[in-house]
Tab-separated table of C-alpha atoms in Angstrom:
chain	number	residue	atom	x	y	z
K	10	MET	CA	2.577	-8.388	-24.102
K	11	PRO	CA	1.773	-5.347	-22.628
K	12	ASN	CA	4.274	-3.803	-20.143
K	13	LYS	CA	4.292	-5.464	-17.039
K	14	SER	CA	6.630	-3.364	-15.236
K	15	ALA	CA	4.390	-3.011	-12.437
K	16	GLY	CA	6.043	-6.531	-10.986
K	17	ARG	CA	5.707	-10.167	-10.678
K	18	ARG	CA	3.015	-9.906	-8.263
K	19	ASN	CA	1.009	-7.535	-9.348
K	20	SER	CA	0.414	-9.585	-12.439
K	21	ARG	CA	-0.792	-12.550	-10.613
K	22	PRO	CA	-4.336	-12.492	-9.847
K	23	CYS	CA	-4.934	-12.289	-5.884
K	24	ARG	CA	-8.999	-12.807	-5.917
K	25	SER	CA	-8.703	-14.072	-2.052
K	26	VAL	CA	-6.579	-13.151	1.031
K	27	LEU	CA	-7.229	-15.916	3.664
K	28	TYR	CA	-6.673	-14.923	7.088
K	29	ILE	CA	-4.670	-16.985	9.700
K	30	PRO	CA	-4.592	-16.681	12.989
K	31	GLY	CA	-0.525	-16.397	14.003
K	32	ASN	CA	-0.747	-18.459	17.024
K	33	ASN	CA	-2.592	-21.346	15.433
K	34	PRO	CA	0.272	-24.312	13.901
K	35	SER	CA	-2.899	-26.113	12.331
K	36	MET	CA	-4.361	-23.006	10.531
K	37	LEU	CA	-0.572	-22.296	9.598
K	38	GLN	CA	0.715	-25.976	8.349
K	39	HIS	CA	-2.183	-25.774	6.044
K	40	ALA	CA	-1.881	-21.964	5.220
K	41	PRO	CA	-0.983	-23.237	1.304
K	42	VAL	CA	-3.501	-25.714	0.859
K	43	PHE	CA	-7.018	-23.727	1.375
K	44	GLY	CA	-7.260	-22.467	-2.043
K	45	ALA	CA	-6.675	-18.778	-1.337
K	46	ASP	CA	-4.399	-16.597	-3.813
K	47	GLY	CA	-2.896	-15.371	-0.985
K	48	VAL	CA	-2.769	-16.037	2.937
K	49	LEU	CA	-2.574	-13.302	5.969
K	50	LEU	CA	-0.387	-14.490	8.597
K	51	ASP	CA	-1.986	-12.422	11.814
K	52	LEU	CA	0.111	-11.233	14.626
K	53	GLU	CA	-2.258	-8.487	15.498
K	54	ASP	CA	-6.075	-8.751	16.494
K	55	SER	CA	-6.175	-12.591	16.704
K	56	VAL	CA	-3.178	-12.944	19.208
K	57	GLN	CA	-3.616	-11.989	22.940
K	58	GLY	CA	-0.876	-9.738	24.384
K	59	ARG	CA	0.571	-12.637	26.220
K	60	GLU	CA	0.796	-14.538	23.258
K	61	LYS	CA	2.764	-12.013	20.883
K	62	ASP	CA	6.080	-13.793	21.641
K	63	ALA	CA	4.789	-17.281	20.730
K	64	ALA	CA	2.756	-15.909	18.031
K	65	LEU	CA	5.966	-13.969	16.757
K	66	ARG	CA	7.862	-17.151	16.815
K	67	LEU	CA	5.647	-19.482	14.971
K	68	VAL	CA	4.875	-17.617	12.241
K	69	SER	CA	8.319	-16.701	11.547
K	70	HIS	CA	9.319	-20.337	11.342
K	71	PHE	CA	6.358	-20.842	9.008
K	72	VAL	CA	7.253	-18.327	7.069
K	73	ARG	CA	10.595	-19.527	6.665
K	74	ASP	CA	10.470	-22.999	6.242
K	75	THR	CA	7.012	-23.576	4.387
K	76	ASP	CA	6.616	-23.574	0.823
K	77	PHE	CA	3.567	-21.801	-0.489
K	78	GLY	CA	4.003	-22.549	-4.130
K	79	ASN	CA	2.497	-19.686	-5.737
K	80	VAL	CA	0.333	-18.639	-2.522
K	81	ILE	CA	1.169	-15.149	-1.460
K	82	VAL	CA	2.534	-14.567	1.776
K	83	THR	CA	1.760	-11.521	3.773
K	84	VAL	CA	2.262	-11.342	7.693
K	85	ARG	CA	-0.142	-8.380	10.214
K	86	VAL	CA	2.031	-7.083	12.315
K	87	ASN	CA	1.405	-5.303	15.712
K	88	GLY	CA	0.658	-1.572	14.870
K	89	ALA	CA	3.259	1.266	15.008
K	90	ASP	CA	1.744	2.316	18.506
K	91	THR	CA	2.308	-1.091	20.000
K	92	PRO	CA	5.749	-2.165	21.802
K	93	TRP	CA	5.636	-5.393	19.600
K	94	PHE	CA	5.956	-3.078	16.346
K	95	GLU	CA	9.497	-3.353	15.834
K	96	ARG	CA	10.217	-6.696	17.113
K	97	ASP	CA	7.854	-8.000	14.691
K	98	LEU	CA	9.241	-6.373	11.554
K	99	GLU	CA	12.977	-7.970	12.902
K	100	GLU	CA	11.954	-11.263	13.095
K	101	ILE	CA	9.230	-11.159	10.319
K	102	VAL	CA	11.720	-9.047	7.412
K	103	PRO	CA	14.853	-12.102	7.567
K	104	ALA	CA	12.136	-14.504	6.554
K	105	ARG	CA	11.093	-13.069	3.742
K	106	PRO	CA	7.541	-12.898	3.100
K	107	ASP	CA	6.130	-11.141	-0.006
K	108	ALA	CA	4.731	-8.322	1.835
K	109	ILE	CA	3.920	-6.639	5.916
K	110	ARG	CA	0.325	-5.951	6.188
K	111	ILE	CA	0.904	-2.486	8.765
K	112	PRO	CA	-2.607	-1.982	10.244
K	113	LYS	CA	-3.954	1.757	11.308
K	114	CYS	CA	-2.070	3.854	8.840
K	115	HIS	CA	-3.162	7.229	9.151
K	116	SER	CA	-0.779	9.003	7.344
K	117	PRO	CA	2.203	9.418	4.730
K	118	GLU	CA	4.900	9.284	7.651
K	119	SER	CA	3.467	6.266	9.195
K	120	ILE	CA	4.705	4.685	6.354
K	121	GLY	CA	7.772	5.862	5.735
K	122	HIS	CA	8.545	5.022	9.444
K	123	ALA	CA	8.021	0.964	8.507
K	124	ASP	CA	9.702	1.993	5.155
K	125	LYS	CA	12.957	3.115	6.750
K	126	ILE	CA	12.852	-0.039	9.090
K	127	ILE	CA	12.182	-2.626	6.551
K	128	GLY	CA	14.600	-1.221	4.110
K	129	GLN	CA	17.485	-1.294	7.327
K	130	LEU	CA	16.449	-4.790	7.622
K	131	GLU	CA	16.854	-6.258	4.235
K	132	LYS	CA	20.312	-4.438	4.368
K	133	LYS	CA	21.209	-6.156	7.531
K	134	HIS	CA	20.013	-9.790	6.282
K	135	GLY	CA	21.120	-9.278	2.562
K	136	LEU	CA	18.076	-9.265	0.950
K	137	VAL	CA	16.797	-7.238	-2.727
K	138	PRO	CA	15.826	-4.122	-1.265
K	139	GLY	CA	12.435	-3.433	-1.927
K	140	SER	CA	11.899	-6.890	-1.964
K	141	VAL	CA	9.455	-7.114	1.175
K	142	LYS	CA	6.097	-4.725	0.039
K	143	ILE	CA	4.173	-3.292	2.323
K	144	HIS	CA	-0.010	-3.561	2.403
K	145	ALA	CA	-1.214	-0.590	4.027
K	146	MET	CA	-4.044	-1.174	5.800
K	147	LEU	CA	-6.878	1.817	6.135
K	148	GLU	CA	-9.413	1.514	9.095
K	149	THR	CA	-9.743	5.282	10.018
K	150	ALA	CA	-11.577	7.823	8.941
K	151	LEU	CA	-8.160	9.746	8.683
K	152	GLY	CA	-6.315	6.796	7.092
K	153	ILE	CA	-9.132	6.897	4.243
K	154	GLU	CA	-9.284	10.636	3.471
K	155	ARG	CA	-5.380	10.079	3.302
K	156	ALA	CA	-5.311	7.097	0.962
K	157	TYR	CA	-3.172	8.691	-1.934
K	158	ASP	CA	-0.898	9.786	-0.092
K	159	ILE	CA	-0.110	7.035	1.961
K	160	ALA	CA	0.119	4.715	-1.090
K	161	ALA	CA	2.267	7.111	-2.904
K	162	ALA	CA	4.627	7.770	0.315
K	163	SER	CA	6.773	4.535	-0.674
K	164	GLU	CA	7.875	2.724	-3.963
K	165	ARG	CA	6.978	-0.313	-0.964
K	166	VAL	CA	3.470	0.297	-0.855
K	167	GLU	CA	2.111	-2.640	-3.039
K	168	ALA	CA	-1.744	-2.559	-1.587
K	169	LEU	CA	-3.656	-0.956	-0.452
K	170	THR	CA	-6.477	-2.865	2.114
K	171	LEU	CA	-9.319	-1.423	3.275
K	172	GLY	CA	-10.361	-2.763	7.415
K	173	GLY	CA	-14.065	-2.144	7.578
K	174	GLN	CA	-14.543	-3.133	11.156
K	175	ASP	CA	-12.502	-0.762	12.732
K	176	LEU	CA	-13.523	1.769	10.192
K	177	THR	CA	-17.082	1.757	10.954
K	178	ALA	CA	-16.646	2.047	15.001
K	179	ASP	CA	-14.465	5.107	14.022
K	180	MET	CA	-17.192	6.397	12.155
K	181	GLY	CA	-19.530	5.580	14.806
K	182	VAL	CA	-21.870	3.733	12.507
K	183	GLN	CA	-23.114	-0.091	12.137
K	184	LYS	CA	-21.521	-2.529	9.548
K	185	THR	CA	-24.709	-3.400	7.969
K	186	ARG	CA	-25.797	-6.225	4.947
K	187	ASP	CA	-25.323	-3.962	1.889
K	188	GLY	CA	-22.697	-2.010	3.305
K	189	VAL	CA	-23.939	1.451	2.104
K	190	GLU	CA	-21.731	3.117	5.227
K	191	LEU	CA	-18.843	1.884	3.163
K	192	MET	CA	-19.344	2.815	-0.063
K	193	TYR	CA	-17.056	5.988	-0.029
K	194	ALA	CA	-14.651	4.442	1.706
K	195	ARG	CA	-14.493	1.548	-0.864
K	196	GLY	CA	-14.228	4.173	-3.157
K	197	ARG	CA	-11.553	6.441	-2.425
K	198	VAL	CA	-9.162	2.919	-1.674
K	199	VAL	CA	-9.934	1.496	-4.880
K	200	MET	CA	-9.452	5.098	-6.632
K	201	ALA	CA	-6.467	5.881	-4.771
K	202	ALA	CA	-4.652	2.576	-5.396
K	203	LYS	CA	-5.625	2.740	-9.319
K	204	ALA	CA	-4.737	6.108	-9.545
K	205	LEU	CA	-1.084	4.744	-8.638
K	206	SER	CA	-1.244	1.287	-9.829
K	207	LYS	CA	-1.364	-0.342	-6.602
K	208	LEU	CA	-3.534	-3.518	-5.656
K	209	ALA	CA	-6.487	-2.861	-3.308
K	210	PHE	CA	-8.106	-5.157	-1.134
K	211	ASP	CA	-11.565	-5.429	0.329
K	212	THR	CA	-12.375	-6.089	3.807
K	213	VAL	CA	-13.855	-8.982	5.392
K	214	TRP	CA	-17.358	-10.307	5.542
K	215	THR	CA	-17.802	-11.461	9.231
K	216	ASP	CA	-21.033	-13.539	9.190
K	217	LEU	CA	-19.845	-16.967	8.560
K	218	ASN	CA	-23.369	-18.315	8.004
K	219	ASP	CA	-24.705	-15.706	5.406
K	220	ALA	CA	-23.023	-17.116	2.410
K	221	ASP	CA	-25.098	-15.126	0.393
K	222	GLY	CA	-23.899	-12.067	2.084
K	223	LEU	CA	-20.863	-13.049	1.521
K	224	ALA	CA	-21.220	-13.285	-2.452
K	225	ASN	CA	-23.063	-10.669	-2.627
K	226	GLU	CA	-20.271	-8.552	-0.884
K	227	ALA	CA	-17.691	-10.391	-2.698
K	228	LYS	CA	-19.491	-9.437	-6.410
K	229	LEU	CA	-19.488	-5.597	-5.257
K	230	ALA	CA	-15.797	-5.596	-4.672
K	231	VAL	CA	-15.148	-7.432	-8.229
K	232	GLN	CA	-17.599	-4.581	-9.731
K	233	MET	CA	-15.986	-1.679	-8.144
K	234	GLY	CA	-12.293	-2.460	-9.019
K	235	PHE	CA	-10.885	-4.250	-6.196
K	236	SER	CA	-7.916	-7.059	-6.807
K	237	GLY	CA	-9.279	-8.990	-4.131
K	238	LYS	CA	-10.946	-9.480	-1.054
K	239	ALA	CA	-9.967	-10.745	2.405
K	240	ALA	CA	-11.584	-13.933	4.125
K	241	ILE	CA	-11.657	-14.921	7.453
K	242	HIS	CA	-12.461	-18.625	6.852
K	243	PRO	CA	-11.496	-21.139	4.441
K	244	SER	CA	-15.078	-21.623	3.438
K	245	GLN	CA	-14.985	-17.976	2.253
K	246	VAL	CA	-12.299	-18.475	-0.276
K	247	GLU	CA	-14.591	-20.313	-3.092
K	248	VAL	CA	-17.281	-17.830	-2.644
K	249	ILE	CA	-14.828	-14.864	-3.276
K	250	ASN	CA	-12.614	-16.795	-5.987
K	251	GLU	CA	-16.103	-17.511	-7.534
K	252	ALA	CA	-17.068	-14.050	-7.646
K	253	TYR	CA	-14.002	-13.121	-9.762
K	254	ARG	CA	-14.933	-15.810	-12.420
K	255	PRO	CA	-14.664	-13.719	-16.237
K	256	ASN	CA	-17.900	-12.904	-17.682
K	257	PRO	CA	-17.695	-15.646	-20.622
K	258	LYS	CA	-18.855	-13.205	-23.006
K	259	GLU	CA	-15.836	-10.461	-22.028
K	260	LEU	CA	-13.337	-13.429	-21.973
K	261	ARG	CA	-14.424	-14.385	-25.378
K	262	ARG	CA	-13.830	-11.265	-26.804
K	263	ALA	CA	-10.549	-10.680	-24.738
K	264	PHE	CA	-9.099	-13.623	-26.646
K	265	ARG	CA	-10.180	-12.190	-30.181
K	266	ILE	CA	-8.879	-8.983	-29.089
K	267	VAL	CA	-5.159	-10.520	-27.836
K	268	GLU	CA	-5.187	-12.519	-30.952
K	269	ALA	CA	-5.947	-9.328	-32.977
K	270	ALA	CA	-2.993	-7.607	-31.125
K	271	ASP	CA	-0.345	-10.335	-31.488
K	272	ILE	CA	-1.293	-9.822	-35.368
K	273	ALA	CA	-0.472	-6.303	-35.359
K	274	GLU	CA	2.397	-6.869	-33.839
K	275	ARG	CA	3.906	-9.188	-36.185
K	276	GLU	CA	2.587	-6.995	-38.929
K	277	GLY	CA	4.083	-4.206	-37.443
K	278	LYS	CA	1.170	-2.048	-37.388
K	279	GLY	CA	0.301	0.194	-34.099
K	280	VAL	CA	-3.357	-0.008	-34.104
K	281	VAL	CA	-5.315	-3.339	-33.056
K	282	SER	CA	-9.018	-3.584	-34.601
K	283	VAL	CA	-11.465	-6.661	-33.740
K	284	GLU	CA	-14.404	-6.974	-35.632
K	285	GLY	CA	-13.752	-3.603	-37.803
K	286	ARG	CA	-13.282	-1.858	-34.634
K	287	MET	CA	-10.655	-0.076	-33.222
K	288	VAL	CA	-8.967	-1.131	-29.839
K	289	ASP	CA	-7.651	1.061	-27.818
K	290	ALA	CA	-4.438	0.322	-25.809
K	291	PRO	CA	-5.942	0.029	-21.899
K	292	VAL	CA	-8.350	-2.454	-23.679
K	293	VAL	CA	-6.053	-4.708	-24.695
K	294	THR	CA	-4.182	-4.386	-21.357
K	295	ARG	CA	-7.742	-5.660	-19.778
K	296	ALA	CA	-7.882	-8.327	-22.062
K	297	TYR	CA	-4.205	-9.701	-21.135
K	298	SER	CA	-5.245	-9.813	-17.250
K	299	LEU	CA	-8.591	-11.107	-18.442
K	300	ILE	CA	-7.082	-14.091	-19.941
K	301	GLU	CA	-5.153	-14.538	-17.025
K	302	LEU	CA	-7.843	-14.441	-14.720
K	303	GLY	CA	-9.943	-17.523	-17.003
K	304	ARG	CA	-6.615	-19.756	-16.643
K	305	LEU	CA	-7.424	-19.649	-12.564
K	306	TYR	CA	-10.648	-21.381	-13.937
K	307	GLY	CA	-8.927	-23.604	-16.299
K	308	ILE	CA	-9.799	-21.630	-19.535
K	309	ASN	CA	-6.606	-21.382	-21.602
K	310	LYS	CA	-8.341	-20.798	-24.664
K	311	GLU	CA	-11.317	-19.905	-26.550
K	312	ALA	CA	-12.788	-23.553	-26.823
K	313	ASP	CA	-12.441	-24.240	-23.095
K	314	LEU	CA	-15.297	-21.345	-22.623
F	15	MET	CA	20.718	-17.852	31.654
F	16	LEU	CA	17.360	-19.642	32.744
F	17	GLU	CA	15.970	-18.459	35.662
F	18	ARG	CA	12.372	-19.410	36.070
F	19	LYS	CA	9.766	-21.961	35.254
F	20	ALA	CA	7.809	-21.341	31.832
F	21	GLN	CA	5.904	-22.857	29.489
F	22	ALA	CA	4.587	-22.238	25.723
F	23	GLY	CA	2.218	-24.139	23.390
F	24	THR	CA	-1.163	-25.708	24.093
F	25	LEU	CA	-2.559	-28.911	24.073
F	26	GLU	CA	-4.605	-28.315	20.607
F	27	SER	CA	-3.719	-30.838	17.604
F	28	SER	CA	-0.971	-30.036	15.678
F	29	ASP	CA	0.552	-28.697	18.556
F	30	CYS	CA	2.670	-29.228	21.672
F	31	LEU	CA	2.811	-28.243	25.092
F	32	VAL	CA	6.514	-27.224	26.239
F	33	MET	CA	7.550	-26.917	29.937
F	34	VAL	CA	11.206	-25.377	31.122
F	35	GLU	CA	12.774	-25.185	34.106
F	36	PRO	CA	16.398	-24.360	35.499
F	37	SER	CA	17.237	-27.956	36.934
F	38	ALA	CA	20.721	-29.115	38.427
F	39	SER	CA	21.353	-31.854	35.293
F	40	PRO	CA	19.570	-32.066	31.757
F	41	LYS	CA	16.322	-33.524	31.649
F	42	PHE	CA	13.634	-34.709	29.393
F	43	GLU	CA	10.233	-35.984	29.021
F	44	TYR	CA	8.267	-36.341	26.354
F	45	GLY	CA	4.528	-37.587	26.099
F	46	GLY	CA	2.127	-37.655	23.065
F	47	GLN	CA	0.594	-39.857	20.817
F	48	ASN	CA	3.570	-39.985	18.524
F	49	ALA	CA	6.471	-39.496	21.516
F	50	ALA	CA	7.485	-43.592	21.207
F	51	ILE	CA	8.653	-42.386	17.060
F	52	TYR	CA	9.925	-38.941	17.164
F	53	ARG	CA	11.245	-38.992	20.776
F	54	ARG	CA	15.234	-38.784	19.442
F	55	ARG	CA	14.189	-35.799	16.890
F	56	VAL	CA	12.744	-33.638	19.444
F	57	LEU	CA	15.632	-34.474	21.705
F	58	GLY	CA	18.365	-32.935	19.341
F	59	ILE	CA	16.092	-30.073	18.526
F	60	ILE	CA	16.185	-29.378	22.564
F	61	GLU	CA	19.948	-29.912	22.668
F	62	GLU	CA	20.507	-27.334	19.631
F	63	ILE	CA	18.059	-24.441	21.510
F	64	ALA	CA	19.335	-25.406	24.901
F	65	ALA	CA	22.994	-24.735	23.885
F	66	ARG	CA	21.994	-21.177	23.442
F	67	TYR	CA	21.543	-20.736	27.314
F	68	ASP	CA	23.688	-21.247	30.558
F	69	GLY	CA	22.641	-23.584	32.686
F	70	THR	CA	21.052	-26.850	32.126
F	71	ALA	CA	17.237	-27.610	32.030
F	72	SER	CA	14.689	-29.567	32.651
F	73	VAL	CA	12.270	-30.076	29.849
F	74	ARG	CA	8.984	-31.765	29.762
F	75	ILE	CA	6.389	-31.628	26.004
F	76	GLU	CA	3.246	-33.013	25.450
F	77	ASP	CA	3.202	-33.215	21.695
F	78	HIS	CA	-0.165	-33.815	20.083
F	79	GLY	CA	1.439	-33.647	16.798
F	80	ALA	CA	3.278	-30.588	15.855
F	81	VAL	CA	5.285	-30.423	12.991
F	82	GLU	CA	9.049	-29.970	13.533
F	83	MET	CA	8.676	-25.783	12.865
F	84	THR	CA	5.935	-25.859	15.781
F	85	LEU	CA	8.264	-27.837	17.764
F	86	ARG	CA	11.030	-25.463	17.285
F	87	ALA	CA	8.910	-22.689	17.926
F	88	ARG	CA	7.040	-23.664	20.950
F	89	ILE	CA	10.304	-24.844	22.678
F	90	GLU	CA	12.207	-21.608	21.297
F	91	THR	CA	9.306	-19.154	23.278
F	92	ALA	CA	9.950	-21.221	26.339
F	93	PHE	CA	13.114	-21.302	26.811
F	94	GLU	CA	13.270	-17.622	26.123
F	95	ARG	CA	10.599	-17.147	28.261
F	96	ALA	CA	12.413	-19.068	31.341
F	97	SER	CA	15.134	-16.729	30.402
F	98	GLY	CA	13.178	-14.153	31.264
F	99	LYS	CA	14.249	-12.215	28.183
F	100	GLU	CA	9.661	-12.190	27.173
């Protein structure tokens, strides 16, 4: 097997991340069953100021006591520039979500600040240091331009996520259907994440009546190298998951590459060759992750194709 | 210390509305579709949470099918708000 030192969650595909409003018990109690690989319980934009306390209490109980199975659990807290930020972290970190999504990250210092508080809380509550990850949300021009430094600011940063709504507003442009205005930001976020072997998540598609638009944008996200895309409604999850379905031809080749790699390893050969051609190590790694992805679609062996 | 009348939650499906106010003696009123089935369990949760505060409370709950996590969260929030901490 290739080196999986990137961590357990990095090897578990997370194609779709569904936003769940933090003050909505009905959505929260169904969070694990919408088919999303990850859920994002939101304390920020979907919760009004006077209900912040109620949502925080609700989300912390749900994160503590719900069996989410394989679903990756992320909580979006309020920004560091709000009066709720530290209280959110104090309540959510001990509930042990997989990650905390921090909105409006402008600088490596903002990550350093959150990292320090989360680290102190892990210590206080006896959690493994570094176990609660940070997903840094980049949604300002400044944040995008500092993407690499933000991702590199702490080991705890597991993913960069693009916030297209706020970003287009900050740029003073309209979010359009083909998303040309976000191309640079998408490229920048993905490349910064890849350069540091971290995950990258694409922004939401807001028009619930335009499933074709969502499908196109999800395909673009796949093509550009995003690990996954956010969904704002359960109906979007399947469209996003479908966009990640591996190409059968490519998957067939992946099975052959992996088979050849296994043989090469058994025979103690350093070089993997398929159909007479040498295959480089990154290609073998990609073949393994493609096969892992295929499993999510019920494809476990070449004959399933 | 409970200082004021406060409420938390909503009347939406899978939620509950909790109203708490300081009172001379503990009172509990519980309404909603499942009121007959879950009354004792809910009373237990209220007693557990109320014990964290000085003074006695009158608690009224309108339950629209909240699971235990939701009930706990709403009751805690109502008590926090009534105690003036929020």
